Amino acid sequence: SQKIEQNSEALNIQEGKTATLTCNYTNYSPAYLQWYRQDPGRGPVFLLLIRENEKEKRKERLKVTFDTTLKQSLFHITASQPADSATYLCALAASGGSYIPTFGRGTSLIVHP
Amino acid sequence: DAGITQSPRHKVTETGTPVTLRCHQTENHRYMYWYRQDPGHGLRLIHYSYGVKDTDKGEVSDGYSVSRSKTEDFLLTLESATSSQTSVYFCAISETGRSATDTQYFGPGTRLTVL
């Protein structure tokens, strides 16, 4: 069966360090992968999208990599700040389908000052 | 925030009662979605709509129905609420729903408690 796995344990890091979050998937042929941010009590907010033929995408302090051989995406936040503390969700849409994404459960990031 | 509102934002109801949640958008996007989010399960798709009067089931559609009579409104109905439907419900919209570059915009959520 199709699975999207994100680390259920919170990631705790110190301010200024690089946070790296992982999204692994099985039994998918993803057309693209997205990362969303969700703050407590609010809906997810889109951050970045990377297509299956792209290796890396950047946006300001954010970087996403996509390795279809390893079936893994890494989400990096450089120079992290306490304001980056949130839950980060990855979402995949399979090629040849409706492009409606399936979401992972998310990983909580806590940046300590 | 994209122009998406959900109502009510919080609701407490009793088992067996009907409940309707409303999603309203001002973006004129074609696709609208209803998700539920529960600890340990993440976001799961309930139903979605690809146009007025055009809807389809998602992963967890049992016990739910939807209707879309206008582009801007998407209603989610629990015909007879059960405690297992206690959850946070999110509405989302996307412009086309059929593009690899399409992204979803989420509403603020409705917290539903079924006693």
PDB file of C-alpha atoms in Angstrom:
ATOM      1  CA  SER A   1       0.000   0.000   0.000  1.00  0.00           C
ATOM      2  CA  GLN A   2       1.060   3.592  -0.507  1.00  0.00           C
ATOM      3  CA  LYS A   3       2.751   5.203   2.465  1.00  0.00           C
ATOM      4  CA  ILE A   4       4.149   8.607   3.293  1.00  0.00           C
ATOM      5  CA  GLU A   5       6.329   8.706   6.382  1.00  0.00           C
ATOM      6  CA  GLN A   6       7.445  11.681   8.366  1.00  0.00           C
ATOM      7  CA  ASN A   7       9.185  11.490  11.711  1.00  0.00           C
ATOM      8  CA  SER A   8       6.534  11.614  14.410  1.00  0.00           C
ATOM      9  CA  GLU A   9       9.032  12.787  17.004  1.00  0.00           C
ATOM     10  CA  ALA A  10       9.521  16.517  17.306  1.00  0.00           C
ATOM     11  CA  LEU A  11      12.785  17.955  16.054  1.00  0.00           C
ATOM     12  CA  ASN A  12      14.401  20.263  18.587  1.00  0.00           C
ATOM     13  CA  ILE A  13      17.232  22.536  17.428  1.00  0.00           C
ATOM     14  CA  GLN A  14      18.993  25.681  18.521  1.00  0.00           C
ATOM     15  CA  GLU A  15      18.391  28.998  16.834  1.00  0.00           C
ATOM     16  CA  GLY A  16      20.784  29.621  13.961  1.00  0.00           C
ATOM     17  CA  LYS A  17      21.250  25.955  13.110  1.00  0.00           C
ATOM     18  CA  THR A  18      19.928  24.205  10.023  1.00  0.00           C
ATOM     19  CA  ALA A  19      16.807  22.126  10.514  1.00  0.00           C
ATOM     20  CA  THR A  20      16.401  19.086   8.286  1.00  0.00           C
ATOM     21  CA  LEU A  21      13.089  17.271   8.018  1.00  0.00           C
ATOM     22  CA  THR A  22      12.556  14.014   6.153  1.00  0.00           C
ATOM     23  CA  CYS A  23       9.704  12.686   4.054  1.00  0.00           C
ATOM     24  CA  ASN A  24       9.932   9.081   2.853  1.00  0.00           C
ATOM     25  CA  TYR A  25       7.434   7.356   0.640  1.00  0.00           C
ATOM     26  CA  THR A  26       6.727   3.871  -0.670  1.00  0.00           C
ATOM     27  CA  ASN A  27       4.648   2.536  -3.551  1.00  0.00           C
ATOM     28  CA  TYR A  28       4.311   5.947  -5.134  1.00  0.00           C
ATOM     29  CA  SER A  29       5.347   7.319  -8.460  1.00  0.00           C
ATOM     30  CA  PRO A  30       5.012  10.956  -7.492  1.00  0.00           C
ATOM     31  CA  ALA A  31       4.516  13.629 -10.092  1.00  0.00           C
ATOM     32  CA  TYR A  32       5.464  16.204  -7.499  1.00  0.00           C
ATOM     33  CA  LEU A  33       6.027  16.728  -3.828  1.00  0.00           C
ATOM     34  CA  GLN A  34       4.979  19.718  -1.754  1.00  0.00           C
ATOM     35  CA  TRP A  35       5.857  21.014   1.685  1.00  0.00           C
ATOM     36  CA  TYR A  36       3.397  22.868   3.877  1.00  0.00           C
ATOM     37  CA  ARG A  37       3.712  24.623   7.216  1.00  0.00           C
ATOM     38  CA  GLN A  38       0.995  24.362   9.852  1.00  0.00           C
ATOM     39  CA  ASP A  39       0.800  26.468  12.984  1.00  0.00           C
ATOM     40  CA  PRO A  40      -1.343  25.370  15.961  1.00  0.00           C
ATOM     41  CA  GLY A  41      -5.030  26.044  15.380  1.00  0.00           C
ATOM     42  CA  ARG A  42      -4.551  27.032  11.750  1.00  0.00           C
ATOM     43  CA  GLY A  43      -4.727  25.451   8.326  1.00  0.00           C
ATOM     44  CA  PRO A  44      -1.616  24.361   6.426  1.00  0.00           C
ATOM     45  CA  VAL A  45       0.160  26.936   4.302  1.00  0.00           C
ATOM     46  CA  PHE A  46       1.983  26.000   1.089  1.00  0.00           C
ATOM     47  CA  LEU A  47       5.746  26.546   1.097  1.00  0.00           C
ATOM     48  CA  LEU A  48       7.465  24.793  -1.794  1.00  0.00           C
ATOM     49  CA  LEU A  49       6.760  22.406  -4.643  1.00  0.00           C
ATOM     50  CA  ILE A  50       9.320  20.188  -6.378  1.00  0.00           C
ATOM     51  CA  ARG A  51       8.650  18.096  -9.463  1.00  0.00           C
ATOM     52  CA  GLU A  52       9.836  14.531 -10.018  1.00  0.00           C
ATOM     53  CA  ASN A  53      12.464  15.663 -12.532  1.00  0.00           C
ATOM     54  CA  GLU A  54      13.916  18.297 -10.191  1.00  0.00           C
ATOM     55  CA  LYS A  55      16.633  17.537  -7.668  1.00  0.00           C
ATOM     56  CA  GLU A  56      16.515  20.696  -5.601  1.00  0.00           C
ATOM     57  CA  LYS A  57      14.427  23.800  -5.056  1.00  0.00           C
ATOM     58  CA  ARG A  58      15.215  26.879  -2.980  1.00  0.00           C
ATOM     59  CA  LYS A  59      13.222  29.739  -1.601  1.00  0.00           C
ATOM     60  CA  GLU A  60      14.944  32.187   0.719  1.00  0.00           C
ATOM     61  CA  ARG A  61      16.091  30.111   3.741  1.00  0.00           C
ATOM     62  CA  LEU A  62      14.231  27.001   2.576  1.00  0.00           C
ATOM     63  CA  LYS A  63      15.641  24.201   0.465  1.00  0.00           C
ATOM     64  CA  VAL A  64      13.940  21.015  -0.688  1.00  0.00           C
ATOM     65  CA  THR A  65      15.621  18.024  -2.280  1.00  0.00           C
ATOM     66  CA  PHE A  66      13.866  15.163  -4.032  1.00  0.00           C
ATOM     67  CA  ASP A  67      15.521  11.804  -4.612  1.00  0.00           C
ATOM     68  CA  THR A  68      13.195   9.462  -6.519  1.00  0.00           C
ATOM     69  CA  THR A  69      15.729   6.633  -6.247  1.00  0.00           C
ATOM     70  CA  LEU A  70      15.798   6.803  -2.457  1.00  0.00           C
ATOM     71  CA  LYS A  71      12.111   7.755  -2.451  1.00  0.00           C
ATOM     72  CA  GLN A  72      12.867  10.596  -0.127  1.00  0.00           C
ATOM     73  CA  SER A  73      12.566  14.367   0.177  1.00  0.00           C
ATOM     74  CA  LEU A  74      14.562  16.484   2.575  1.00  0.00           C
ATOM     75  CA  PHE A  75      13.351  19.879   3.736  1.00  0.00           C
ATOM     76  CA  HIS A  76      15.991  22.250   5.106  1.00  0.00           C
ATOM     77  CA  ILE A  77      15.575  25.526   6.952  1.00  0.00           C
ATOM     78  CA  THR A  78      18.875  27.352   7.273  1.00  0.00           C
ATOM     79  CA  ALA A  79      19.612  29.893  10.016  1.00  0.00           C
ATOM     80  CA  SER A  80      16.519  28.703  11.842  1.00  0.00           C
ATOM     81  CA  GLN A  81      14.581  31.077  14.081  1.00  0.00           C
ATOM     82  CA  PRO A  82      12.066  30.477  16.888  1.00  0.00           C
ATOM     83  CA  ALA A  83       9.395  31.774  14.478  1.00  0.00           C
ATOM     84  CA  ASP A  84      10.084  28.717  12.301  1.00  0.00           C
ATOM     85  CA  SER A  85       8.627  26.515  15.033  1.00  0.00           C
ATOM     86  CA  ALA A  86       5.621  24.751  13.515  1.00  0.00           C
ATOM     87  CA  THR A  87       4.552  21.425  12.074  1.00  0.00           C
ATOM     88  CA  TYR A  88       5.751  20.726   8.539  1.00  0.00           C
ATOM     89  CA  LEU A  89       3.768  18.462   6.240  1.00  0.00           C
ATOM     90  CA  CYS A  90       4.877  16.847   3.040  1.00  0.00           C
ATOM     91  CA  ALA A  91       2.351  15.938   0.372  1.00  0.00           C
ATOM     92  CA  LEU A  92       2.671  13.820  -2.751  1.00  0.00           C
ATOM     93  CA  ALA A  93       0.581  13.548  -5.875  1.00  0.00           C
ATOM     94  CA  ALA A  94       1.010  10.499  -8.048  1.00  0.00           C
ATOM     95  CA  SER A  95       1.676  10.755 -11.746  1.00  0.00           C
ATOM     96  CA  GLY A  96      -1.176   9.723 -14.013  1.00  0.00           C
ATOM     97  CA  GLY A  97      -3.744  10.510 -11.379  1.00  0.00           C
ATOM     98  CA  SER A  98      -5.913  13.413 -10.366  1.00  0.00           C
ATOM     99  CA  TYR A  99      -2.990  15.392  -8.864  1.00  0.00           C
ATOM    100  CA  ILE A 100      -4.838  15.605  -5.572  1.00  0.00           C
ATOM    101  CA  PRO A 101      -2.048  15.326  -3.005  1.00  0.00           C
ATOM    102  CA  THR A 102      -1.880  12.854  -0.155  1.00  0.00           C
ATOM    103  CA  PHE A 103      -0.444  14.302   3.032  1.00  0.00           C
ATOM    104  CA  GLY A 104       2.007  12.899   5.520  1.00  0.00           C
ATOM    105  CA  ARG A 105       1.315  13.244   9.230  1.00  0.00           C
ATOM    106  CA  GLY A 106       3.830  16.025   9.674  1.00  0.00           C
ATOM    107  CA  THR A 107       6.855  16.636  11.855  1.00  0.00           C
ATOM    108  CA  SER A 108       6.919  19.228  14.603  1.00  0.00           C
ATOM    109  CA  LEU A 109       9.925  21.560  14.589  1.00  0.00           C
ATOM    110  CA  ILE A 110      10.857  23.445  17.742  1.00  0.00           C
ATOM    111  CA  VAL A 111      13.564  26.075  17.478  1.00  0.00           C
ATOM    112  CA  HIS A 112      14.993  27.107  20.822  1.00  0.00           C
ATOM    113  CA  PRO A 113      16.380  30.636  21.319  1.00  0.00           C
TER     114      PRO A 113
ATOM    115  CA  ASP B   1      -4.655  34.126   3.713  1.00  0.00           C
ATOM    116  CA  ALA B   2      -6.520  33.085   0.594  1.00  0.00           C
ATOM    117  CA  GLY B   3     -10.175  34.123   0.708  1.00  0.00           C
ATOM    118  CA  ILE B   4     -11.500  31.026   2.426  1.00  0.00           C
ATOM    119  CA  THR B   5     -13.817  31.045   5.396  1.00  0.00           C
ATOM    120  CA  GLN B   6     -15.306  28.165   7.297  1.00  0.00           C
ATOM    121  CA  SER B   7     -18.342  28.194   9.533  1.00  0.00           C
ATOM    122  CA  PRO B   8     -18.861  27.445  12.260  1.00  0.00           C
ATOM    123  CA  ARG B   9     -15.332  27.528  13.668  1.00  0.00           C
ATOM    124  CA  HIS B  10     -16.288  25.431  16.663  1.00  0.00           C
ATOM    125  CA  LYS B  11     -19.244  23.138  17.216  1.00  0.00           C
ATOM    126  CA  VAL B  12     -20.282  20.705  19.908  1.00  0.00           C
ATOM    127  CA  THR B  13     -23.098  18.353  19.050  1.00  0.00           C
ATOM    128  CA  GLU B  14     -24.615  15.110  20.206  1.00  0.00           C
ATOM    129  CA  THR B  15     -24.427  11.683  18.636  1.00  0.00           C
ATOM    130  CA  GLY B  16     -27.122  11.143  16.041  1.00  0.00           C
ATOM    131  CA  THR B  17     -27.713  14.773  15.168  1.00  0.00           C
ATOM    132  CA  PRO B  18     -27.134  16.144  11.663  1.00  0.00           C
ATOM    133  CA  VAL B  19     -24.338  18.655  11.206  1.00  0.00           C
ATOM    134  CA  THR B  20     -23.468  20.853   8.249  1.00  0.00           C
ATOM    135  CA  LEU B  21     -20.167  22.647   7.850  1.00  0.00           C
ATOM    136  CA  ARG B  22     -19.780  25.415   5.325  1.00  0.00           C
ATOM    137  CA  CYS B  23     -16.792  26.492   3.272  1.00  0.00           C
ATOM    138  CA  HIS B  24     -16.903  29.757   1.357  1.00  0.00           C
ATOM    139  CA  GLN B  25     -14.265  31.032  -1.069  1.00  0.00           C
ATOM    140  CA  THR B  26     -13.824  34.324  -2.856  1.00  0.00           C
ATOM    141  CA  GLU B  27     -11.035  33.136  -5.206  1.00  0.00           C
ATOM    142  CA  ASN B  28     -13.263  31.597  -7.894  1.00  0.00           C
ATOM    143  CA  HIS B  29     -11.160  28.421  -7.782  1.00  0.00           C
ATOM    144  CA  ARG B  30     -12.603  25.405  -9.487  1.00  0.00           C
ATOM    145  CA  TYR B  31     -11.598  22.690  -7.015  1.00  0.00           C
ATOM    146  CA  MET B  32     -12.691  22.520  -3.400  1.00  0.00           C
ATOM    147  CA  TYR B  33     -11.855  19.861  -0.834  1.00  0.00           C
ATOM    148  CA  TRP B  34     -12.848  18.722   2.622  1.00  0.00           C
ATOM    149  CA  TYR B  35     -10.242  17.108   4.877  1.00  0.00           C
ATOM    150  CA  ARG B  36     -10.266  15.902   8.430  1.00  0.00           C
ATOM    151  CA  GLN B  37      -7.198  16.015  10.638  1.00  0.00           C
ATOM    152  CA  ASP B  38      -6.728  13.702  13.570  1.00  0.00           C
ATOM    153  CA  PRO B  39      -3.704  12.957  15.761  1.00  0.00           C
ATOM    154  CA  GLY B  40      -1.795  10.023  14.332  1.00  0.00           C
ATOM    155  CA  HIS B  41      -3.533  10.224  10.972  1.00  0.00           C
ATOM    156  CA  GLY B  42      -2.695  13.577   9.536  1.00  0.00           C
ATOM    157  CA  LEU B  43      -4.881  15.140   6.870  1.00  0.00           C
ATOM    158  CA  ARG B  44      -7.267  12.770   5.133  1.00  0.00           C
ATOM    159  CA  LEU B  45      -9.439  13.658   2.170  1.00  0.00           C
ATOM    160  CA  ILE B  46     -13.187  13.228   2.716  1.00  0.00           C
ATOM    161  CA  HIS B  47     -14.730  14.558  -0.501  1.00  0.00           C
ATOM    162  CA  TYR B  48     -13.796  16.989  -3.183  1.00  0.00           C
ATOM    163  CA  SER B  49     -15.541  18.987  -5.887  1.00  0.00           C
ATOM    164  CA  TYR B  50     -14.300  19.804  -9.361  1.00  0.00           C
ATOM    165  CA  GLY B  51     -17.159  22.121 -10.249  1.00  0.00           C
ATOM    166  CA  VAL B  52     -20.718  23.082  -9.422  1.00  0.00           C
ATOM    167  CA  LYS B  53     -22.672  19.914  -8.715  1.00  0.00           C
ATOM    168  CA  ASP B  54     -19.568  17.796  -9.506  1.00  0.00           C
ATOM    169  CA  THR B  55     -18.203  15.929  -6.507  1.00  0.00           C
ATOM    170  CA  ASP B  56     -16.267  12.775  -5.777  1.00  0.00           C
ATOM    171  CA  LYS B  57     -15.290  10.681  -2.793  1.00  0.00           C
ATOM    172  CA  GLY B  58     -11.995  10.772  -1.015  1.00  0.00           C
ATOM    173  CA  GLU B  59     -10.230   8.351   1.281  1.00  0.00           C
ATOM    174  CA  VAL B  60     -12.645   8.587   4.245  1.00  0.00           C
ATOM    175  CA  SER B  61     -16.053   9.454   2.782  1.00  0.00           C
ATOM    176  CA  ASP B  62     -18.272   7.048   4.747  1.00  0.00           C
ATOM    177  CA  GLY B  63     -20.763   8.950   6.898  1.00  0.00           C
ATOM    178  CA  TYR B  64     -20.286  12.209   4.996  1.00  0.00           C
ATOM    179  CA  SER B  65     -22.040  13.862   2.087  1.00  0.00           C
ATOM    180  CA  VAL B  66     -21.266  17.085   0.244  1.00  0.00           C
ATOM    181  CA  SER B  67     -22.975  19.561  -1.999  1.00  0.00           C
ATOM    182  CA  ARG B  68     -21.838  22.412  -4.198  1.00  0.00           C
ATOM    183  CA  SER B  69     -24.596  24.506  -5.714  1.00  0.00           C
ATOM    184  CA  LYS B  70     -22.417  27.579  -6.283  1.00  0.00           C
ATOM    185  CA  THR B  71     -18.761  27.965  -7.196  1.00  0.00           C
ATOM    186  CA  GLU B  72     -18.010  29.717  -3.914  1.00  0.00           C
ATOM    187  CA  ASP B  73     -19.721  27.350  -1.467  1.00  0.00           C
ATOM    188  CA  PHE B  74     -18.953  23.735  -0.532  1.00  0.00           C
ATOM    189  CA  LEU B  75     -20.998  22.110   2.207  1.00  0.00           C
ATOM    190  CA  LEU B  76     -20.051  19.050   4.238  1.00  0.00           C
ATOM    191  CA  THR B  77     -22.891  17.202   5.964  1.00  0.00           C
ATOM    192  CA  LEU B  78     -22.742  14.574   8.646  1.00  0.00           C
ATOM    193  CA  GLU B  79     -26.194  13.019   8.380  1.00  0.00           C
ATOM    194  CA  SER B  80     -26.022  11.416  11.817  1.00  0.00           C
ATOM    195  CA  ALA B  81     -22.923  12.439  13.732  1.00  0.00           C
ATOM    196  CA  THR B  82     -20.916   9.813  15.611  1.00  0.00           C
ATOM    197  CA  SER B  83     -18.151  10.225  18.182  1.00  0.00           C
ATOM    198  CA  SER B  84     -15.627   8.931  15.625  1.00  0.00           C
ATOM    199  CA  GLN B  85     -16.329  12.065  13.584  1.00  0.00           C
ATOM    200  CA  THR B  86     -14.915  14.288  16.322  1.00  0.00           C
ATOM    201  CA  SER B  87     -12.097  15.993  14.489  1.00  0.00           C
ATOM    202  CA  VAL B  88     -10.798  19.202  12.995  1.00  0.00           C
ATOM    203  CA  TYR B  89     -12.192  19.760   9.524  1.00  0.00           C
ATOM    204  CA  PHE B  90     -10.354  21.775   6.915  1.00  0.00           C
ATOM    205  CA  CYS B  91     -11.628  23.090   3.639  1.00  0.00           C
ATOM    206  CA  ALA B  92      -9.132  23.704   0.850  1.00  0.00           C
ATOM    207  CA  ILE B  93      -9.267  25.130  -2.648  1.00  0.00           C
ATOM    208  CA  SER B  94      -7.079  24.881  -5.716  1.00  0.00           C
ATOM    209  CA  GLU B  95      -7.214  26.655  -9.014  1.00  0.00           C
ATOM    210  CA  THR B  96      -7.385  23.718 -11.402  1.00  0.00           C
ATOM    211  CA  GLY B  97      -6.849  20.519  -9.404  1.00  0.00           C
ATOM    212  CA  ARG B  98      -5.286  18.892 -12.427  1.00  0.00           C
ATOM    213  CA  SER B  99      -1.898  20.479 -12.726  1.00  0.00           C
ATOM    214  CA  ALA B 100       1.387  19.381 -11.281  1.00  0.00           C
ATOM    215  CA  THR B 101       1.989  22.960 -10.192  1.00  0.00           C
ATOM    216  CA  ASP B 102      -1.377  23.401  -8.489  1.00  0.00           C
ATOM    217  CA  THR B 103      -1.224  24.096  -4.790  1.00  0.00           C
ATOM    218  CA  GLN B 104      -3.905  23.964  -2.163  1.00  0.00           C
ATOM    219  CA  TYR B 105      -5.012  26.850   0.019  1.00  0.00           C
ATOM    220  CA  PHE B 106      -6.579  25.941   3.305  1.00  0.00           C
ATOM    221  CA  GLY B 107      -9.246  27.528   5.426  1.00  0.00           C
ATOM    222  CA  PRO B 108      -8.890  28.101   9.174  1.00  0.00           C
ATOM    223  CA  GLY B 109     -10.606  24.864  10.163  1.00  0.00           C
ATOM    224  CA  THR B 110     -13.683  23.822  12.123  1.00  0.00           C
ATOM    225  CA  ARG B 111     -13.284  21.971  15.397  1.00  0.00           C
ATOM    226  CA  LEU B 112     -16.182  19.539  15.766  1.00  0.00           C
ATOM    227  CA  THR B 113     -16.872  17.608  18.950  1.00  0.00           C
ATOM    228  CA  VAL B 114     -19.510  14.881  18.939  1.00  0.00           C
ATOM    229  CA  LEU B 115     -20.553  13.836  22.435  1.00  0.00           C
TER     230      LEU B 115
END
